[in-house]
CSV table of C-alpha atoms in Angstrom, one decimal:
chain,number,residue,atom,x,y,z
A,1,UNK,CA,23.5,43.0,6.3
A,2,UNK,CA,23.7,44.2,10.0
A,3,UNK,CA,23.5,47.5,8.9
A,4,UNK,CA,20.0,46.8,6.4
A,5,UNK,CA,18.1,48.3,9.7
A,6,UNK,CA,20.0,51.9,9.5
A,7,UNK,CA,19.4,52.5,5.8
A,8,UNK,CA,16.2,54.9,6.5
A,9,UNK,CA,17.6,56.7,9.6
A,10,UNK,CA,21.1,57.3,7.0
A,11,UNK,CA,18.7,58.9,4.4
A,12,UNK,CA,16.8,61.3,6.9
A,13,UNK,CA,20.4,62.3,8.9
A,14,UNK,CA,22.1,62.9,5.4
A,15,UNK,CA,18.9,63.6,3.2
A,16,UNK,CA,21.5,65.4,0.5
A,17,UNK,CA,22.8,62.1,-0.3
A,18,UNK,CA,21.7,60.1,-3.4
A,19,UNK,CA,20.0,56.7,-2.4
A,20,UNK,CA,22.0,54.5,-3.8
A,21,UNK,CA,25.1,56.1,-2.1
A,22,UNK,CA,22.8,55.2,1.2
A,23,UNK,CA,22.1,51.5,-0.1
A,24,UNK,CA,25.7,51.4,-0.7
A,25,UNK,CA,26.1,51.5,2.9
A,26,UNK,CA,25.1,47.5,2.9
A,27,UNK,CA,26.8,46.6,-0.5
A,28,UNK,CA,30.3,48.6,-0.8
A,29,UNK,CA,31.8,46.2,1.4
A,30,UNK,CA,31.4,43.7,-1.4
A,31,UNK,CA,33.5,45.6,-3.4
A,32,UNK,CA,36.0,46.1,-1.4
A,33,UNK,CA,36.0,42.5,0.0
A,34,UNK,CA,38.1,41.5,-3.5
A,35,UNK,CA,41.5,42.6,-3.0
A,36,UNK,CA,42.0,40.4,0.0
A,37,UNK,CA,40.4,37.9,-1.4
A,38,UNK,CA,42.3,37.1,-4.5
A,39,UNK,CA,45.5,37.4,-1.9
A,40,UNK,CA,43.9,34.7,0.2
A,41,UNK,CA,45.4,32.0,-1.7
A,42,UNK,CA,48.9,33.5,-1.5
A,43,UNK,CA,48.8,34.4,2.3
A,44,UNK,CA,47.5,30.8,2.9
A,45,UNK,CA,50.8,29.7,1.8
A,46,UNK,CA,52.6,32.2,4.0
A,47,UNK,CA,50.9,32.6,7.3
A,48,UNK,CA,49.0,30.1,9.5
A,49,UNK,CA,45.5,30.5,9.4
A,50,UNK,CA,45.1,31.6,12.9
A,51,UNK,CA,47.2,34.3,12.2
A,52,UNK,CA,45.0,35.3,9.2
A,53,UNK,CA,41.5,35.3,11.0
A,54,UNK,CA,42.9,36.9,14.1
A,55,UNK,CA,44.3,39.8,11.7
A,56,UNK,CA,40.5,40.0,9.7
A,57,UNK,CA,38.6,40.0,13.0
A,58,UNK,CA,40.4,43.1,14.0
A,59,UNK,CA,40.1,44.8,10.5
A,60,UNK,CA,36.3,43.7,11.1
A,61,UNK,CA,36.0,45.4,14.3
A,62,UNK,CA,37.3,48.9,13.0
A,63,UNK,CA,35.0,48.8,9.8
A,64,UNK,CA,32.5,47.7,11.5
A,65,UNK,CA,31.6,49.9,14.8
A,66,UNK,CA,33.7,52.6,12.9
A,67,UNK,CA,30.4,54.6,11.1
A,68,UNK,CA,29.3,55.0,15.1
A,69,UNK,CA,31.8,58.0,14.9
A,70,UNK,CA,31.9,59.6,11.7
A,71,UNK,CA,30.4,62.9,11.1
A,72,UNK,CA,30.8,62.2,7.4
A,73,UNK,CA,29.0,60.0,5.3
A,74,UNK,CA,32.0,59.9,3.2
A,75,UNK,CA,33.7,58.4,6.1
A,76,UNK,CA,31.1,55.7,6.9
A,77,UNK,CA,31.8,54.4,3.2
A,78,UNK,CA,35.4,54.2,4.2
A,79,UNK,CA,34.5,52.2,6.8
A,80,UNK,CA,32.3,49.9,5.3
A,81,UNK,CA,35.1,49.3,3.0
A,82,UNK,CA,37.4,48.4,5.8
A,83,UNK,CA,34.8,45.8,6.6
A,84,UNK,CA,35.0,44.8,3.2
A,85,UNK,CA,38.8,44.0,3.5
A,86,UNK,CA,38.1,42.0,7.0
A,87,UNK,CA,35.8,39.9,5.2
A,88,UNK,CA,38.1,39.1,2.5
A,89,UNK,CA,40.7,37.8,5.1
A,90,UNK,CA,38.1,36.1,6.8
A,91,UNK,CA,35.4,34.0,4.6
A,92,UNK,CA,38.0,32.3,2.5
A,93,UNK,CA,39.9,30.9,5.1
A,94,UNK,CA,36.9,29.6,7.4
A,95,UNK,CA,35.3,27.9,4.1
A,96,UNK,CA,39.0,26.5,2.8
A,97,UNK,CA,39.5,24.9,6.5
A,98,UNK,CA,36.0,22.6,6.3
A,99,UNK,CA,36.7,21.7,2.1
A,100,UNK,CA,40.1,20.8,3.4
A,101,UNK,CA,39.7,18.6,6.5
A,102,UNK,CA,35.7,17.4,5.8
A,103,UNK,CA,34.8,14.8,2.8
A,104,UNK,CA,31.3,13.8,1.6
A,105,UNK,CA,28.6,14.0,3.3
A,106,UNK,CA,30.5,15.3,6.4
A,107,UNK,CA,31.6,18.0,4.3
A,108,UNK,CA,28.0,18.7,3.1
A,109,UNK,CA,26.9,18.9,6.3
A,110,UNK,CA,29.3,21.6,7.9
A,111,UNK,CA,28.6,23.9,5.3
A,112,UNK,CA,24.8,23.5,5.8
A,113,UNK,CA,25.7,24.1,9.8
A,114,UNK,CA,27.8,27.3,8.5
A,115,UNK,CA,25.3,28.6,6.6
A,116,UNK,CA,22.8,27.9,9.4
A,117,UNK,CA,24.8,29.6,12.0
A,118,UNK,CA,24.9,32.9,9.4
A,119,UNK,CA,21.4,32.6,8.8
A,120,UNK,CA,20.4,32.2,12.5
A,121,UNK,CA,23.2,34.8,13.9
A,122,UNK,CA,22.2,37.0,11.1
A,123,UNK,CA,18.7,37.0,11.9
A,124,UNK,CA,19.1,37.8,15.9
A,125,UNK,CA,21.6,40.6,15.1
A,126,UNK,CA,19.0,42.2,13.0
A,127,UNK,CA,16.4,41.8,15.2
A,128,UNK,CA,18.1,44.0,17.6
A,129,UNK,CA,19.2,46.0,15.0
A,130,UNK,CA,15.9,46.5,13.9
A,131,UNK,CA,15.2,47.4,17.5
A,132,UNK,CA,18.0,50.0,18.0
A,133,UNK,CA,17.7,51.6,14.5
A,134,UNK,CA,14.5,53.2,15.8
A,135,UNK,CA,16.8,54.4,18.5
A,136,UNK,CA,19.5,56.0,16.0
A,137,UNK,CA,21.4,54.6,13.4
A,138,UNK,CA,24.7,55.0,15.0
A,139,UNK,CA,23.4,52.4,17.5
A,140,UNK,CA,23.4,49.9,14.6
A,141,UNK,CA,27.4,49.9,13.8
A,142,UNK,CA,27.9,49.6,18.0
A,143,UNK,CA,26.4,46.0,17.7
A,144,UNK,CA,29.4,44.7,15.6
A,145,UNK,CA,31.5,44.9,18.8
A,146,UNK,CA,30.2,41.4,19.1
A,147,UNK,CA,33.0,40.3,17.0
A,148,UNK,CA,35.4,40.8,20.0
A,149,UNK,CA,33.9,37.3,21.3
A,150,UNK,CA,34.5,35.6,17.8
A,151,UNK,CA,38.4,37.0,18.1
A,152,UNK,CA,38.7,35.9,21.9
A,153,UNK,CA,37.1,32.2,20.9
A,154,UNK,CA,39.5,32.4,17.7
A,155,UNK,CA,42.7,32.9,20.0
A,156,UNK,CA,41.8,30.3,22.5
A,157,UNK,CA,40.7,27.6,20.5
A,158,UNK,CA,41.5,27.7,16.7
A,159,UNK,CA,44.3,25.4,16.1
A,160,UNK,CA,47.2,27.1,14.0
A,161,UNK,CA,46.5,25.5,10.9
A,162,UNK,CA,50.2,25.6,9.3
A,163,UNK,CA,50.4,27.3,6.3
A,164,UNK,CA,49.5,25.3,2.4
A,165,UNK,CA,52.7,23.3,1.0
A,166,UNK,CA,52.4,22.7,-2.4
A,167,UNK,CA,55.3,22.4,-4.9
A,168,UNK,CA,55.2,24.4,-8.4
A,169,UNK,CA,54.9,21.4,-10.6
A,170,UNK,CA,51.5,20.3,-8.3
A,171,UNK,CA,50.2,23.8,-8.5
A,172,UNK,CA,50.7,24.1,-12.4
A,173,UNK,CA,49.3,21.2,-13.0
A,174,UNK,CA,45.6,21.6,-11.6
A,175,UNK,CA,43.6,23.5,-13.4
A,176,UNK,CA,39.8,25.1,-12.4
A,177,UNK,CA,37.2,22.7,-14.4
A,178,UNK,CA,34.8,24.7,-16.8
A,179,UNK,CA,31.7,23.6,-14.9
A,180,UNK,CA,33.4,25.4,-11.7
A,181,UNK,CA,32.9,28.8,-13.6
A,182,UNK,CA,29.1,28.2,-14.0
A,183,UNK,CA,28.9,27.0,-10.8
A,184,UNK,CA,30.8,30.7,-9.5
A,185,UNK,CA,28.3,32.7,-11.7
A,186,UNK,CA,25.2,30.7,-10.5
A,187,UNK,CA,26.8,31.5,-7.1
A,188,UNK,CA,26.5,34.8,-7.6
A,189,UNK,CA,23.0,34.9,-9.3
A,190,UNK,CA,21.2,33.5,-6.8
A,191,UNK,CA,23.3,35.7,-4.2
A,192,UNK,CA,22.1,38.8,-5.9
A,193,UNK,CA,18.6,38.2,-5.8
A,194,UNK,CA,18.9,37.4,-1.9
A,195,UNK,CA,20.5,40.8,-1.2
A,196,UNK,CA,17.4,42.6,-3.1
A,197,UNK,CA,16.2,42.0,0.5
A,198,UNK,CA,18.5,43.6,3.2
A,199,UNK,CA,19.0,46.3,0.0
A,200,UNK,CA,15.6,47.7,-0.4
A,201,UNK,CA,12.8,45.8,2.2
A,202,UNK,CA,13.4,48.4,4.7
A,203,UNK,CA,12.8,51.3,2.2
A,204,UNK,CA,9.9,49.2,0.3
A,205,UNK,CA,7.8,48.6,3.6
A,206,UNK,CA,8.4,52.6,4.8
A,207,UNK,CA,7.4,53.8,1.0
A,208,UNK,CA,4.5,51.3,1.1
A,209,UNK,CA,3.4,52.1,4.8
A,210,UNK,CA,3.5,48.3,5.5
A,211,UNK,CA,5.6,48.7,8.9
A,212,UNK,CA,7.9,50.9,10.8
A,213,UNK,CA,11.8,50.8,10.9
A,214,UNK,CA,12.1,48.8,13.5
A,215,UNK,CA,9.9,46.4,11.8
A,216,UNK,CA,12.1,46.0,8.4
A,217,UNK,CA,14.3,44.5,10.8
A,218,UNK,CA,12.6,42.1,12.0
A,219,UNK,CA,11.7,41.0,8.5
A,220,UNK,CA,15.0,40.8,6.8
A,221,UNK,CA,16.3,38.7,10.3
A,222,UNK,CA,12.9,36.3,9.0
A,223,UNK,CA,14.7,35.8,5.7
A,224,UNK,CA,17.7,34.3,7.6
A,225,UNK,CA,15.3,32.3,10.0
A,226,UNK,CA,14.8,30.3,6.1
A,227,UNK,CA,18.9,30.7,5.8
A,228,UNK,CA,19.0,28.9,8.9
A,229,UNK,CA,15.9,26.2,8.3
A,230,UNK,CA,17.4,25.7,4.4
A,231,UNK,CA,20.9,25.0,5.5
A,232,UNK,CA,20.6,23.0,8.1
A,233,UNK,CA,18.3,20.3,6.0
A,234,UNK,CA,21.2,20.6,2.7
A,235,UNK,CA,22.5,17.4,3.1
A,236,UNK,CA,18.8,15.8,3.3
A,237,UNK,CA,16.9,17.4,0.6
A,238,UNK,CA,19.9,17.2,-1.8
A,239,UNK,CA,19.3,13.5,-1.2
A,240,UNK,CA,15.6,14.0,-1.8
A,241,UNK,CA,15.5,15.8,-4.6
A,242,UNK,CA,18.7,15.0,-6.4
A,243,UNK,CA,19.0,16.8,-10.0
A,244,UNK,CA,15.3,18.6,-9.2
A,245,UNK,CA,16.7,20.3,-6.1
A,246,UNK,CA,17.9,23.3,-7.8
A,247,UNK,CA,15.2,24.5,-10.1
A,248,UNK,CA,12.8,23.8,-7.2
A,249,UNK,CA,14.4,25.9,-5.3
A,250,UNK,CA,14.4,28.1,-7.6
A,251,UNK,CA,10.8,28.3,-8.0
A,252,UNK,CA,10.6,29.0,-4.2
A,253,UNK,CA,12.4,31.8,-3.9
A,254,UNK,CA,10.7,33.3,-7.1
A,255,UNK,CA,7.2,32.8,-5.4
A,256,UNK,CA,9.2,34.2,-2.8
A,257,UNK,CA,9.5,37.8,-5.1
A,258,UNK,CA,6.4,36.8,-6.3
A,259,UNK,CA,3.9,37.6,-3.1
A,260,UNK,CA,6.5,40.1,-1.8
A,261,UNK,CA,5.4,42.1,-4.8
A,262,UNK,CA,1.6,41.7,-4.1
A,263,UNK,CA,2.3,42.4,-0.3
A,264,UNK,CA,0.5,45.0,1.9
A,265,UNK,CA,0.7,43.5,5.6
A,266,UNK,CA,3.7,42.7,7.4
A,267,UNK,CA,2.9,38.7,7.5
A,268,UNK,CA,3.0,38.6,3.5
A,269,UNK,CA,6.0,40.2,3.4
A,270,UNK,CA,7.1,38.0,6.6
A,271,UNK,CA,6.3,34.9,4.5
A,272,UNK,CA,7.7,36.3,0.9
A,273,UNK,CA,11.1,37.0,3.1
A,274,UNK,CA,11.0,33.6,4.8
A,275,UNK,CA,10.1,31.9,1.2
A,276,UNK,CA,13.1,33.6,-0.6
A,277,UNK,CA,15.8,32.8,2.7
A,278,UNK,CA,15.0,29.4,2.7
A,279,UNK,CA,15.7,28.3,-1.2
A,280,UNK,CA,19.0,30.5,-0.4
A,281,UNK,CA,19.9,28.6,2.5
A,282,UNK,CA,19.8,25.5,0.4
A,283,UNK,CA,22.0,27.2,-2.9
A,284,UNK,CA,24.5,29.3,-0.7
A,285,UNK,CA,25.8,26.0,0.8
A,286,UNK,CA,25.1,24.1,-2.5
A,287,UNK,CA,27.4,26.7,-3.9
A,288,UNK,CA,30.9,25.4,-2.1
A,289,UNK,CA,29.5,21.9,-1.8
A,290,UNK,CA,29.9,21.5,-5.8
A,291,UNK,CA,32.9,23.7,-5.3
A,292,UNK,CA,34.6,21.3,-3.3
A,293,UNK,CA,33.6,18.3,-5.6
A,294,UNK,CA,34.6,19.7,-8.8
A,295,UNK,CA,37.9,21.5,-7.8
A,296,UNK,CA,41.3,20.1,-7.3
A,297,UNK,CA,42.0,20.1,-3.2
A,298,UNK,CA,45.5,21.3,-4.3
A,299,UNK,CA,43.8,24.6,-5.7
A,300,UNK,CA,40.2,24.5,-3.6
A,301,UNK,CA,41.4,28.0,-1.7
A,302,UNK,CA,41.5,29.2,-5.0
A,303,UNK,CA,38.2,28.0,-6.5
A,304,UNK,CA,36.4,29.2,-2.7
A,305,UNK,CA,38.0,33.2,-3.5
A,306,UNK,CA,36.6,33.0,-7.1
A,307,UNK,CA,33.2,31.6,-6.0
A,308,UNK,CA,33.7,34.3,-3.5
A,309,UNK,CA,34.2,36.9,-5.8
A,310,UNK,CA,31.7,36.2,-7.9
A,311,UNK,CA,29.0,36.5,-5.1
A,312,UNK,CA,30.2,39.5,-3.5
A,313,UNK,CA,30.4,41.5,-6.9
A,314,UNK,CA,27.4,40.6,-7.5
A,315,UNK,CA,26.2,41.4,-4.1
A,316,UNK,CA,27.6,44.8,-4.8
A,317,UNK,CA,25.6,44.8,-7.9
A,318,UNK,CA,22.4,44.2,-6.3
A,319,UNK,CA,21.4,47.8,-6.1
A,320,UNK,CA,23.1,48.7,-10.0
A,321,UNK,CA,20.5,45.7,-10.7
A,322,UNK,CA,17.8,47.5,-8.9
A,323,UNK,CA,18.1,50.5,-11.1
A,324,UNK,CA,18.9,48.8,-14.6
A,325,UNK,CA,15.3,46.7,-13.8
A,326,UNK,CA,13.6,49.9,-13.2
A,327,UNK,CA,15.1,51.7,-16.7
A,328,UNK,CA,14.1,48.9,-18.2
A,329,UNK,CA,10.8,48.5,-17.3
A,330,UNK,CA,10.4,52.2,-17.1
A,331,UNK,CA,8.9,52.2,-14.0
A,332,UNK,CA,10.6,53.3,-10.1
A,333,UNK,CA,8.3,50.9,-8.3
A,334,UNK,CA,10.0,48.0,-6.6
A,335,UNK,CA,6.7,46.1,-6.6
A,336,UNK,CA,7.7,45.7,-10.7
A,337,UNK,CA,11.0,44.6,-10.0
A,338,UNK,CA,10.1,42.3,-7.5
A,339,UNK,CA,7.7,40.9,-10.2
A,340,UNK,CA,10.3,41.0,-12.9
A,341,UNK,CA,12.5,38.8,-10.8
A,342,UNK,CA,9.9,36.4,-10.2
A,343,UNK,CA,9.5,35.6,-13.4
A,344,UNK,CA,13.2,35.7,-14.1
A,345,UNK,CA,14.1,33.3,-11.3
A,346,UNK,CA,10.7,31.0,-13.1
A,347,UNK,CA,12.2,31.0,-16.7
A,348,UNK,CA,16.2,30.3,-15.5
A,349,UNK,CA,14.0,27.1,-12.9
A,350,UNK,CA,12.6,26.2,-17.0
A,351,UNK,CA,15.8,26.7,-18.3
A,352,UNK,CA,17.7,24.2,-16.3
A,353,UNK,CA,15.3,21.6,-16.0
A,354,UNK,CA,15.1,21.8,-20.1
A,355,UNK,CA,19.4,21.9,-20.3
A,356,UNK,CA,19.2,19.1,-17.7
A,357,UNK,CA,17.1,16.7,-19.8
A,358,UNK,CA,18.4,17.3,-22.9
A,359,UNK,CA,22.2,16.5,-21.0
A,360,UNK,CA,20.4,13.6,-19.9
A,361,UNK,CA,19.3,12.2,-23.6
A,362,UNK,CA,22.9,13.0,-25.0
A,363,UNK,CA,24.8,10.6,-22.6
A,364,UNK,CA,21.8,7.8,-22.6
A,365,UNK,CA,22.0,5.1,-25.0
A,366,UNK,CA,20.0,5.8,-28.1
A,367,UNK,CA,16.9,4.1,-28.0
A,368,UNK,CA,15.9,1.7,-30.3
A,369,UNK,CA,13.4,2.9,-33.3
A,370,UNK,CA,10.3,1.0,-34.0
């Protein structure tokens, strides 16, 4: 998402390439985050994890400051898929380490922080971004060179986590729990309507003449300032809200779309944003907190790369969504599909509170006819 802020400088220094190439430039990296990621499990078992994040932070560093030098936009796809590959090395084995040595509500609560910490990094990082992108894009890509402090505190502090030990018979015998698949493709729902931000605000708000470049920076970094708020409060207003939680949430972030659709000042949009990053700081974490509870610890590296996978397809999807909405609705304004997700995200919020009470009626006791 660091790179959200170059999007509109790419399409005026390559104006022969097709936008969706350009928004590719934020999303191809999702793509290419899989074939790491379904070898996650297997490297687990064969190097420590030091090892591992030392090797992704490194891969992360070339993909990402790489598109600083290219002359080719060709080659800045290349190197977004580099980043891609870092990224599959990396997420797994950071979200594996807190399922594997936190429990409860501990657990719960380091996944809020992590999310937190993405959401409040994110949003400083594309603040400046948003800043330097009125500079030149290639300015954007030289802030991931901030990953060189990451792989210094990674070296001198990260224990080396030995590698998994698990014997064949263990292994064969966990299996991955039906309700962990709808819990992956619910991951990856709600993941795909977050990145209809960093994929399109910074081109909605030019189009519109809402704000600037440097602006749509600032705006998608407000969406992670409610990342940061949502995650940090996971462990209290799961307690709060228990089984409403969810389509709550939901119902937030599609008020979210909602107003962003109606918007024509930078403080709607700054509210829609905030709105829609704060019901995804609560289901990003939500996300690997069921993860965790419904998967077999033997196999919970596993479950994290599918849960993984399913939200960084679907991340990659985001702008393929974009355009399907658009055919369908016949219409190329992103005010409609802003709209059309709104009432989407209402309908799935109706959905699961109807699935959710009728669940509840089949395992009460039958009551008693008068």
């Amino acid at each position: 998402m660091m790179a959200a802020p170059a999007l509109k400088p790419l399409a005026v220094a390559f104006p022969n390439t097709d936008a969706l190439l350009v928004q590719w430039v934020v999303t191809i990296s999702s793509l290419f985050i899989l074939p790491t990621l379904f070898l996650s499990g297997t490297l687990a078992k064969r190097f420590n994890r030091k090892s591992i994040l030392i090797t992704g932070l490194v891969l992360y560093l070339i993909g990402g400051v790489g598109p600083a030098f290219m002359q080719s936009f060709d080659l800045i796809l290349v190197c977004r898929a580099i980043l891609g590959l870092s990224i599959g090395l990396i997420s797994p084995t950071f979200n594996s380490l807190i399922a594997e040595n936190f429990q409860g509500e501990a657990r719960s609560r380091m996944n809020g922080i992590q999310t937190s910490i993405n959401g409040i990094g994110g949003a400083i990082f594309l603040s400046i971004g948003g800043f330097i992108a009125s500079l030149g894009w290639r300015d954007v890509f030289m802030t991931y060179f901030y990953a060189v402090v990451l792989l210094i505190l990674v070296i001198a502090f990260l224990p080396k986590f030995p590698p998994l030990q698990t014997s064949q018979s263990t292994k064969s015998s966990a299996k991955l729990p039906k309700f962990f698949i709808a819990v992956a493709i619910a991951g990856g729902f709600h993941t795909m309507m977050f990145a209809l931000i960093p994929t399109n605000l910074s081109l909605f708000i030019a189009n519109n003449g809402i704000g600037s470049v440097s602006s749509a920076g600032y705006l998608i970094a407000f969406s992670l300032v409610g990342v940061f708020i949502g995650g940090l409060f996971i462990t209290r207003v799961t307690k709060a809200f228990k089984k409403m939680l969810v389509p709550l949430v939901l119902i937030l972030m599609g008020g979210g779309f909602l107003l962003l659709s109606s918007a024509h000042a930078e403080w709607t949009v700054a509210l829609a944003v905030f709105m829609i990053g704060l019901a995804e700081g609560v289901l990003f974490p939500l996300s690997f907190i069921k993860t965790s509870e419904v998967v077999p610890t033997i196999i919970v590296t596993t479950g994290i790369s599918l849960l993984l996978a399913c939200v960084y397809i679907c991340q990659f999807l985001s702008p393929l969504f974009v355009t399907g909405v658009e055919a369908l609705l016949r219409s190329d304004s992103t005010r409609d599909v802003f709209t059309a997700v709104a009432v989407g995200l209402a309908a799935v919020a109706v959905g699961f509170l109807l699935f959710s009470r009728n669940k509840m009626r089949a395992t009460s006791p039958s009551a008693t006819k008068i």
